Structures are given as C-alpha cells and as structure tokens.
Amino acid sequence: MTTANTATPNVDPAEIEKFNAMASRWWDPTGDFKPLHEVNPLRVQFIDQYGQGLAGKKVLDVGCGGGLLSEAMARAGAEVTGIDMSPEALGVARLHALESELTIDYQQITAEAFAAEHAGQYDIVTCLEMLEHVPTPASVIRACALLAKPGGKIIFSTLNRTLKAKVLGVYLAEYVLRWLPKGTHDATKFIRPSELIHDADQAGLQAKAMTGIHYNPLTSGFFLSDRNVDVNYILACEKPNE
Ligand code: SAH
C-alpha cells in the first residue's frame, strides 16, 4: 500500500525476482547472458567513442546487473558507479569486481532515488537493456537526464516493439536458440525509437546518434550498424550546456 506522501518506486518486483534467480549465471560467457557478453565490446567501443573517451570520466551505469558493462568501462579507465535493484545481481557484481581487482561503487537504489541525491554529477550515464524491464521508462529517462552534467552524454539501449524483435528477440532467442531463459522479455514492453526519442526530448535531452545491434547467423557474430534499428538499438543523447 502507498500513502499520499510515499511515491511508489518505479520497480516491477517480478522483474527483480527474475534477475535475482539468474544472478549466478552473469559471468558465464556461454550461459544466460551470452548475448550480452558478445555485444559488450561493441557497446563499450560505442560509448567510448561517443563519450569522447571513457578514461577519467565519471560514469553511472543504471541497471548494471552483474556488472558486465560497469567492469568494461572501469577497465577503460572510467570511475564507475553501478546501480540496480536486484540484490543478487549486485552481490555477483561486487564479488566479480574484487576478483578483477577493479574499484566500482555498486549500490542498490533506483535511478529516481539516486538522482535526488546526485543530480548533475556524471559525465556519462549508461542505461542499457534496462528500460524494457521497468513500469515507467520515461521516469528512468528523466532521472538519467537529471544525473548527467550539463554537456554530459546519456546512452540508452533497448528492444524495439516490432514483429521482427518479437520473433528474433523473444521467440528465437528464448525458445529456439535458448540464449536467454524463457520469459526474460515481454515484447509488449519493448520501446519504439520514436517513443524513446520523445521521452528523451521531454527530459530535456538531445538525441544525437542511433545505431542498431545486429546478429549475423552465418558468422554467429554481433555487429553495430545504422542500416536499421528494427530489433535491438542504442540511442546516444546529450544534455545541453546551461
Ligand atoms: N545493463 C546491464 C544489465 C541488463 S539486465 C547490461 O546491459 O549488461 C537488466 C537489469 O535491470 C537487471 O539487472 C535488473 O535487475 C535491472 N532492473 C530492472 N528494473 C530495475 C529498476 N527499476 N531499477 C534498477 N534496476 C532495475
């Protein structure tokens, strides 16, 4: 129950449960998170390029999970904070950072609550493959915008709400290839690029670049290309200077 003064957190408990249950498999490159492992170097390169170098940057990774992206960005020289609402994923992330001898500040908090304390502090805010798991994505997008410094970069990625994404991203990935556990994605929660750009715009951000994440079944490899954004895509935004 909520009271008049207590805002309902923008969290779907069923989603968090799902990620809690999968947590021990985060760092298995052939397990449940195989696609994220394979896409990771491509997304880090995109963020590094668009963010004009990760080295020395203050970065916030929203919905960091077990820390795949957070660690890669820390390795590239960024000072990284990772936030997530899955305590199990954060536990795995903390242990793995220790093993990797990387210093990353992991915290269990929502983007909205974190933004209330740390507005305007980050050079780069990343929020990858997370928006399709929250009840109100626009609220997370607003929080990310608030957290960035003026002139800061904000990078989102999600799945497009197309038939192709439903077939490739859900049916093929979960039921045929079994890359992901069944039920990982609900295609009705996928987000069209126009909707993401609209929400970013409403949050005061300028959309700057968009690219698609593609899979080539012949080479079994992922690649980035802006030839289409039909399935999985990345949007890079900038917070205007004041
Ligand atoms: N960004 C990571 C992980 C994506 S999986 C990557 O791309 O490698 C989605 C993550 O979002 C999960 O770890 C899940 O626990 C987290 N999540 C879902 N709802 C959330 C919320 N409301 N606040 C913070 N994290 C959330």
mmCIF file of C-alpha atoms and ligand atoms in Angstrom:
data_model
loop_
_atom_site.group_PDB
_atom_site.id
_atom_site.type_symbol
_atom_site.label_atom_id
_atom_site.label_comp_id
_atom_site.label_asym_id
_atom_site.label_seq_id
_atom_site.Cartn_x
_atom_site.Cartn_y
_atom_site.Cartn_z
ATOM 1 C CA MET A 1 0.000 0.000 0.000
ATOM 2 C CA THR A 2 1.177 3.539 -0.632
ATOM 3 C CA THR A 3 0.361 6.595 1.381
ATOM 4 C CA ALA A 4 -0.218 10.047 -0.028
ATOM 5 C CA ASN A 5 3.369 11.018 0.756
ATOM 6 C CA THR A 6 5.167 7.877 -0.403
ATOM 7 C CA ALA A 7 5.826 7.628 -4.107
ATOM 8 C CA THR A 8 5.595 4.071 -5.455
ATOM 9 C CA PRO A 9 9.085 3.109 -6.635
ATOM 10 C CA ASN A 10 9.321 2.555 -10.363
ATOM 11 C CA VAL A 11 10.215 -1.113 -9.943
ATOM 12 C CA ASP A 12 8.480 -4.301 -11.095
ATOM 13 C CA PRO A 13 9.122 -6.858 -8.316
ATOM 14 C CA ALA A 14 8.552 -9.778 -10.714
ATOM 15 C CA GLU A 15 11.362 -8.462 -12.937
ATOM 16 C CA ILE A 16 13.722 -8.134 -9.984
ATOM 17 C CA GLU A 17 12.876 -11.698 -8.913
ATOM 18 C CA LYS A 18 13.735 -12.900 -12.407
ATOM 19 C CA PHE A 19 17.128 -11.211 -12.301
ATOM 20 C CA ASN A 20 17.757 -12.440 -8.746
ATOM 21 C CA ALA A 21 17.160 -16.012 -9.932
ATOM 22 C CA MET A 22 19.555 -15.624 -12.891
ATOM 23 C CA ALA A 23 22.280 -13.838 -10.924
ATOM 24 C CA SER A 24 24.787 -16.675 -10.526
ATOM 25 C CA ARG A 25 24.998 -17.010 -14.326
ATOM 26 C CA TRP A 26 26.039 -13.411 -15.091
ATOM 27 C CA TRP A 27 29.673 -14.154 -15.812
ATOM 28 C CA ASP A 28 29.238 -17.414 -17.714
ATOM 29 C CA PRO A 29 30.035 -16.408 -21.310
ATOM 30 C CA THR A 30 28.109 -19.414 -22.636
ATOM 31 C CA GLY A 31 25.144 -19.113 -20.198
ATOM 32 C CA ASP A 32 22.015 -16.982 -19.818
ATOM 33 C CA PHE A 33 23.814 -13.734 -20.549
ATOM 34 C CA LYS A 34 25.763 -14.978 -23.599
ATOM 35 C CA PRO A 35 24.344 -12.303 -25.940
ATOM 36 C CA LEU A 36 25.337 -9.522 -23.514
ATOM 37 C CA HIS A 37 28.874 -10.938 -23.275
ATOM 38 C CA GLU A 38 29.151 -10.927 -27.047
ATOM 39 C CA VAL A 39 27.701 -7.456 -27.541
ATOM 40 C CA ASN A 40 29.667 -5.926 -24.669
ATOM 41 C CA PRO A 41 32.881 -4.961 -26.512
ATOM 42 C CA LEU A 42 30.805 -3.308 -29.253
ATOM 43 C CA ARG A 43 28.778 -1.223 -26.810
ATOM 44 C CA VAL A 44 31.839 -0.185 -24.822
ATOM 45 C CA GLN A 45 33.508 0.952 -28.029
ATOM 46 C CA PHE A 46 30.378 2.933 -28.974
ATOM 47 C CA ILE A 47 30.211 4.569 -25.530
ATOM 48 C CA ASP A 48 33.937 5.332 -25.563
ATOM 49 C CA GLN A 49 33.678 6.936 -28.996
ATOM 50 C CA TYR A 50 30.507 8.870 -28.369
ATOM 51 C CA GLY A 51 31.572 9.883 -24.849
ATOM 52 C CA GLN A 52 34.907 11.185 -26.214
ATOM 53 C CA GLY A 53 36.910 8.672 -24.205
ATOM 54 C CA LEU A 54 35.937 6.784 -21.064
ATOM 55 C CA ALA A 55 39.309 7.301 -19.343
ATOM 56 C CA GLY A 56 38.988 9.632 -16.381
ATOM 57 C CA LYS A 57 35.210 10.091 -16.839
ATOM 58 C CA LYS A 58 32.703 9.854 -14.010
ATOM 59 C CA VAL A 59 30.205 7.255 -15.199
ATOM 60 C CA LEU A 60 26.921 5.969 -13.787
ATOM 61 C CA ASP A 61 25.651 2.588 -15.035
ATOM 62 C CA VAL A 62 21.898 2.355 -14.378
ATOM 63 C CA GLY A 63 20.556 -1.225 -14.171
ATOM 64 C CA CYS A 64 24.123 -2.561 -14.052
ATOM 65 C CA GLY A 65 23.141 -6.176 -13.263
ATOM 66 C CA GLY A 66 26.177 -8.389 -12.616
ATOM 67 C CA GLY A 67 28.498 -5.660 -13.868
ATOM 68 C CA LEU A 68 29.441 -6.669 -17.429
ATOM 69 C CA LEU A 69 29.327 -3.124 -18.742
ATOM 70 C CA SER A 70 30.459 -1.468 -15.485
ATOM 71 C CA GLU A 71 33.631 -3.560 -15.410
ATOM 72 C CA ALA A 72 34.449 -2.971 -19.051
ATOM 73 C CA MET A 73 34.069 0.785 -18.574
ATOM 74 C CA ALA A 74 36.213 0.697 -15.402
ATOM 75 C CA ARG A 75 38.862 -1.212 -17.346
ATOM 76 C CA ALA A 76 38.788 1.564 -19.923
ATOM 77 C CA GLY A 77 39.718 3.986 -17.130
ATOM 78 C CA ALA A 78 36.335 5.367 -16.037
ATOM 79 C CA GLU A 79 35.361 5.966 -12.412
ATOM 80 C CA VAL A 80 32.201 3.830 -12.332
ATOM 81 C CA THR A 81 29.166 3.667 -10.059
ATOM 82 C CA GLY A 82 26.669 0.885 -10.845
ATOM 83 C CA ILE A 83 23.094 0.869 -9.532
ATOM 84 C CA ASP A 84 20.493 -1.890 -9.739
ATOM 85 C CA MET A 85 17.521 -3.164 -7.720
ATOM 86 C CA SER A 86 18.493 -6.851 -7.798
ATOM 87 C CA PRO A 87 20.461 -7.570 -4.599
ATOM 88 C CA GLU A 88 21.642 -10.900 -6.018
ATOM 89 C CA ALA A 89 22.990 -9.343 -9.211
ATOM 90 C CA LEU A 90 24.769 -6.679 -7.134
ATOM 91 C CA GLY A 91 26.293 -9.384 -4.921
ATOM 92 C CA VAL A 92 27.720 -11.088 -8.002
ATOM 93 C CA ALA A 93 28.909 -7.741 -9.388
ATOM 94 C CA ARG A 94 30.755 -6.864 -6.150
ATOM 95 C CA LEU A 95 32.478 -10.252 -5.937
ATOM 96 C CA HIS A 96 33.485 -10.202 -9.567
ATOM 97 C CA ALA A 97 34.946 -6.677 -9.284
ATOM 98 C CA LEU A 98 37.056 -7.888 -6.356
ATOM 99 C CA GLU A 99 38.330 -10.800 -8.417
ATOM 100 C CA SER A 100 39.014 -8.467 -11.317
ATOM 101 C CA GLU A 101 40.791 -6.022 -8.980
ATOM 102 C CA LEU A 102 38.583 -3.179 -10.136
ATOM 103 C CA THR A 103 37.123 -0.480 -7.904
ATOM 104 C CA ILE A 104 33.450 0.035 -8.707
ATOM 105 C CA ASP A 105 30.852 1.522 -6.372
ATOM 106 C CA TYR A 106 27.770 -0.741 -6.572
ATOM 107 C CA GLN A 107 24.547 0.404 -4.861
ATOM 108 C CA GLN A 108 21.030 -0.981 -4.550
ATOM 109 C CA ILE A 109 18.903 2.037 -5.402
ATOM 110 C CA THR A 110 16.558 3.200 -8.168
ATOM 111 C CA ALA A 111 17.692 5.784 -10.712
ATOM 112 C CA GLU A 112 14.985 8.139 -9.423
ATOM 113 C CA ALA A 113 16.139 7.953 -5.779
ATOM 114 C CA PHE A 114 19.800 8.233 -6.803
ATOM 115 C CA ALA A 115 19.010 11.304 -8.922
ATOM 116 C CA ALA A 116 17.513 13.026 -5.884
ATOM 117 C CA GLU A 117 20.986 12.902 -4.268
ATOM 118 C CA HIS A 118 23.420 13.118 -7.191
ATOM 119 C CA ALA A 119 21.937 15.443 -9.802
ATOM 120 C CA GLY A 120 24.363 16.890 -12.356
ATOM 121 C CA GLN A 121 27.359 14.762 -11.291
ATOM 122 C CA TYR A 122 28.062 12.386 -14.191
ATOM 123 C CA ASP A 123 29.960 12.857 -17.450
ATOM 124 C CA ILE A 124 28.334 9.733 -18.870
ATOM 125 C CA VAL A 125 25.163 7.895 -17.805
ATOM 126 C CA THR A 126 24.535 4.467 -19.338
ATOM 127 C CA CYS A 127 21.213 2.639 -19.141
ATOM 128 C CA LEU A 128 21.433 -0.452 -21.329
ATOM 129 C CA GLU A 129 18.859 -3.227 -21.738
ATOM 130 C CA MET A 130 17.009 -1.994 -18.648
ATOM 131 C CA LEU A 131 14.158 0.294 -19.747
ATOM 132 C CA GLU A 132 12.073 -2.639 -21.060
ATOM 133 C CA HIS A 133 12.032 -4.079 -17.526
ATOM 134 C CA VAL A 134 10.573 -1.080 -15.639
ATOM 135 C CA PRO A 135 6.919 0.014 -15.270
ATOM 136 C CA THR A 136 7.543 3.635 -16.380
ATOM 137 C CA PRO A 137 10.607 4.005 -18.629
ATOM 138 C CA ALA A 138 10.063 7.776 -19.031
ATOM 139 C CA SER A 139 10.716 8.230 -15.316
ATOM 140 C CA VAL A 140 14.099 6.449 -15.567
ATOM 141 C CA ILE A 141 14.945 8.527 -18.637
ATOM 142 C CA ARG A 142 14.173 11.729 -16.668
ATOM 143 C CA ALA A 143 16.354 10.517 -13.784
ATOM 144 C CA CYS A 144 19.248 9.761 -16.173
ATOM 145 C CA ALA A 145 18.912 13.253 -17.649
ATOM 146 C CA LEU A 146 18.985 14.777 -14.175
ATOM 147 C CA LEU A 147 22.082 12.775 -13.193
ATOM 148 C CA ALA A 148 24.188 13.922 -16.156
ATOM 149 C CA LYS A 149 26.328 17.042 -16.009
ATOM 150 C CA PRO A 150 25.445 19.808 -18.475
ATOM 151 C CA GLY A 151 27.124 18.684 -21.707
ATOM 152 C CA GLY A 152 27.099 15.090 -20.410
ATOM 153 C CA LYS A 153 26.238 12.056 -22.525
ATOM 154 C CA ILE A 154 23.427 9.632 -21.836
ATOM 155 C CA ILE A 155 23.329 6.272 -23.608
ATOM 156 C CA PHE A 156 20.240 4.061 -23.725
ATOM 157 C CA SER A 157 19.713 0.696 -25.358
ATOM 158 C CA THR A 158 16.567 -1.387 -25.558
ATOM 159 C CA LEU A 159 14.484 -3.593 -27.850
ATOM 160 C CA ASN A 160 12.176 -2.132 -30.491
ATOM 161 C CA ARG A 161 8.472 -3.001 -30.383
ATOM 162 C CA THR A 162 8.335 -4.641 -33.819
ATOM 163 C CA LEU A 163 7.185 -8.043 -35.006
ATOM 164 C CA LYS A 164 10.784 -8.727 -36.050
ATOM 165 C CA ALA A 165 12.019 -8.023 -32.490
ATOM 166 C CA LYS A 166 9.328 -10.264 -31.075
ATOM 167 C CA VAL A 167 10.312 -13.109 -33.414
ATOM 168 C CA LEU A 168 14.108 -12.693 -33.141
ATOM 169 C CA GLY A 169 14.432 -11.204 -29.658
ATOM 170 C CA VAL A 170 11.883 -13.388 -27.877
ATOM 171 C CA TYR A 171 10.876 -16.454 -29.910
ATOM 172 C CA LEU A 172 14.254 -17.259 -31.444
ATOM 173 C CA ALA A 173 16.479 -16.129 -28.545
ATOM 174 C CA GLU A 174 14.386 -17.706 -25.768
ATOM 175 C CA TYR A 175 12.633 -20.695 -27.378
ATOM 176 C CA VAL A 176 14.744 -21.851 -30.339
ATOM 177 C CA LEU A 177 18.364 -20.885 -29.664
ATOM 178 C CA ARG A 178 17.749 -20.791 -25.880
ATOM 179 C CA TRP A 179 20.241 -17.969 -25.436
ATOM 180 C CA LEU A 180 18.024 -16.480 -22.730
ATOM 181 C CA PRO A 181 15.688 -18.154 -20.220
ATOM 182 C CA LYS A 182 12.039 -18.272 -21.317
ATOM 183 C CA GLY A 183 10.169 -15.230 -20.041
ATOM 184 C CA THR A 184 13.229 -12.927 -19.979
ATOM 185 C CA HIS A 185 11.472 -10.451 -22.257
ATOM 186 C CA ASP A 186 7.870 -9.299 -22.606
ATOM 187 C CA ALA A 187 7.570 -7.921 -26.144
ATOM 188 C CA THR A 188 4.709 -5.609 -25.142
ATOM 189 C CA LYS A 189 7.220 -3.652 -23.036
ATOM 190 C CA PHE A 190 9.614 -3.057 -25.907
ATOM 191 C CA ILE A 191 10.092 0.595 -26.839
ATOM 192 C CA ARG A 192 9.978 2.186 -30.287
ATOM 193 C CA PRO A 193 12.836 4.572 -31.133
ATOM 194 C CA SER A 194 10.270 7.351 -31.663
ATOM 195 C CA GLU A 195 8.984 6.806 -28.108
ATOM 196 C CA LEU A 196 12.495 6.759 -26.636
ATOM 197 C CA ILE A 197 13.440 9.929 -28.511
ATOM 198 C CA HIS A 198 10.184 11.576 -27.394
ATOM 199 C CA ASP A 199 10.813 10.693 -23.733
ATOM 200 C CA ALA A 200 14.439 11.858 -24.003
ATOM 201 C CA ASP A 201 13.260 15.119 -25.532
ATOM 202 C CA GLN A 202 10.685 15.590 -22.764
ATOM 203 C CA ALA A 203 13.520 15.066 -20.275
ATOM 204 C CA GLY A 204 15.462 17.926 -21.918
ATOM 205 C CA LEU A 205 17.924 15.701 -23.787
ATOM 206 C CA GLN A 206 19.011 15.983 -27.407
ATOM 207 C CA ALA A 207 19.119 12.713 -29.356
ATOM 208 C CA LYS A 208 22.435 12.660 -31.238
ATOM 209 C CA ALA A 209 23.076 9.210 -32.660
ATOM 210 C CA MET A 210 21.287 5.918 -33.035
ATOM 211 C CA THR A 211 22.560 2.564 -34.202
ATOM 212 C CA GLY A 212 21.218 -0.965 -34.478
ATOM 213 C CA ILE A 213 22.664 -4.049 -32.791
ATOM 214 C CA HIS A 214 22.597 -6.898 -35.312
ATOM 215 C CA TYR A 215 23.332 -10.604 -35.345
ATOM 216 C CA ASN A 216 24.841 -12.404 -38.308
ATOM 217 C CA PRO A 217 23.817 -16.086 -38.102
ATOM 218 C CA LEU A 218 26.445 -17.052 -40.691
ATOM 219 C CA THR A 219 29.346 -15.802 -38.604
ATOM 220 C CA SER A 220 27.484 -16.149 -35.262
ATOM 221 C CA GLY A 221 28.642 -12.639 -34.519
ATOM 222 C CA PHE A 222 27.079 -9.351 -33.455
ATOM 223 C CA PHE A 223 27.811 -6.023 -35.111
ATOM 224 C CA LEU A 224 26.588 -2.423 -34.905
ATOM 225 C CA SER A 225 25.082 -0.790 -37.973
ATOM 226 C CA ASP A 226 22.649 2.056 -38.520
ATOM 227 C CA ARG A 227 21.138 0.324 -41.558
ATOM 228 C CA ASN A 228 18.128 -0.453 -39.333
ATOM 229 C CA VAL A 229 17.039 -0.320 -35.686
ATOM 230 C CA ASP A 230 14.336 -2.986 -36.008
ATOM 231 C CA VAL A 231 15.365 -5.217 -33.107
ATOM 232 C CA ASN A 232 17.932 -4.042 -30.559
ATOM 233 C CA TYR A 233 19.278 -0.491 -30.723
ATOM 234 C CA ILE A 234 21.369 2.138 -28.934
ATOM 235 C CA LEU A 235 20.441 5.819 -28.631
ATOM 236 C CA ALA A 236 23.070 8.374 -27.628
ATOM 237 C CA CYS A 237 21.831 11.662 -26.176
ATOM 238 C CA GLU A 238 23.403 14.846 -24.891
ATOM 239 C CA LYS A 239 22.310 17.105 -22.059
ATOM 240 C CA PRO A 240 22.570 20.663 -23.358
ATOM 241 C CA ASN A 241 25.004 23.029 -21.658
ATOM 242 C CA GLU A 242 23.227 25.514 -19.434
HETATM 243 N N1 SAH B 1 22.656 -3.087 -18.073
HETATM 244 C C1 SAH B 1 23.160 -4.428 -17.923
HETATM 245 C C2 SAH B 1 22.114 -5.426 -17.423
HETATM 246 C C3 SAH B 1 20.824 -5.516 -18.184
HETATM 247 S S1 SAH B 1 19.662 -6.658 -17.493
HETATM 248 C C4 SAH B 1 23.745 -4.882 -19.238
HETATM 249 O O1 SAH B 1 23.266 -4.444 -20.292
HETATM 250 O O2 SAH B 1 24.690 -5.675 -19.235
HETATM 251 C C5 SAH B 1 18.502 -5.541 -16.737
HETATM 252 C C6 SAH B 1 18.898 -5.124 -15.334
HETATM 253 O O3 SAH B 1 17.988 -4.108 -14.911
HETATM 254 C C7 SAH B 1 18.794 -6.245 -14.293
HETATM 255 O O4 SAH B 1 19.992 -6.352 -13.577
HETATM 256 C C8 SAH B 1 17.662 -5.798 -13.376
HETATM 257 O O5 SAH B 1 17.830 -6.188 -12.024
HETATM 258 C C9 SAH B 1 17.725 -4.299 -13.534
HETATM 259 N N2 SAH B 1 16.498 -3.592 -13.183
HETATM 260 C C10 SAH B 1 15.231 -3.892 -13.507
HETATM 261 N N3 SAH B 1 14.373 -2.983 -13.002
HETATM 262 C C11 SAH B 1 15.146 -2.063 -12.344
HETATM 263 C C12 SAH B 1 14.851 -0.860 -11.639
HETATM 264 N N4 SAH B 1 13.605 -0.408 -11.530
HETATM 265 N N5 SAH B 1 15.879 -0.160 -11.108
HETATM 266 C C13 SAH B 1 17.152 -0.601 -11.249
HETATM 267 N N6 SAH B 1 17.496 -1.714 -11.916
HETATM 268 C C14 SAH B 1 16.497 -2.449 -12.453
#
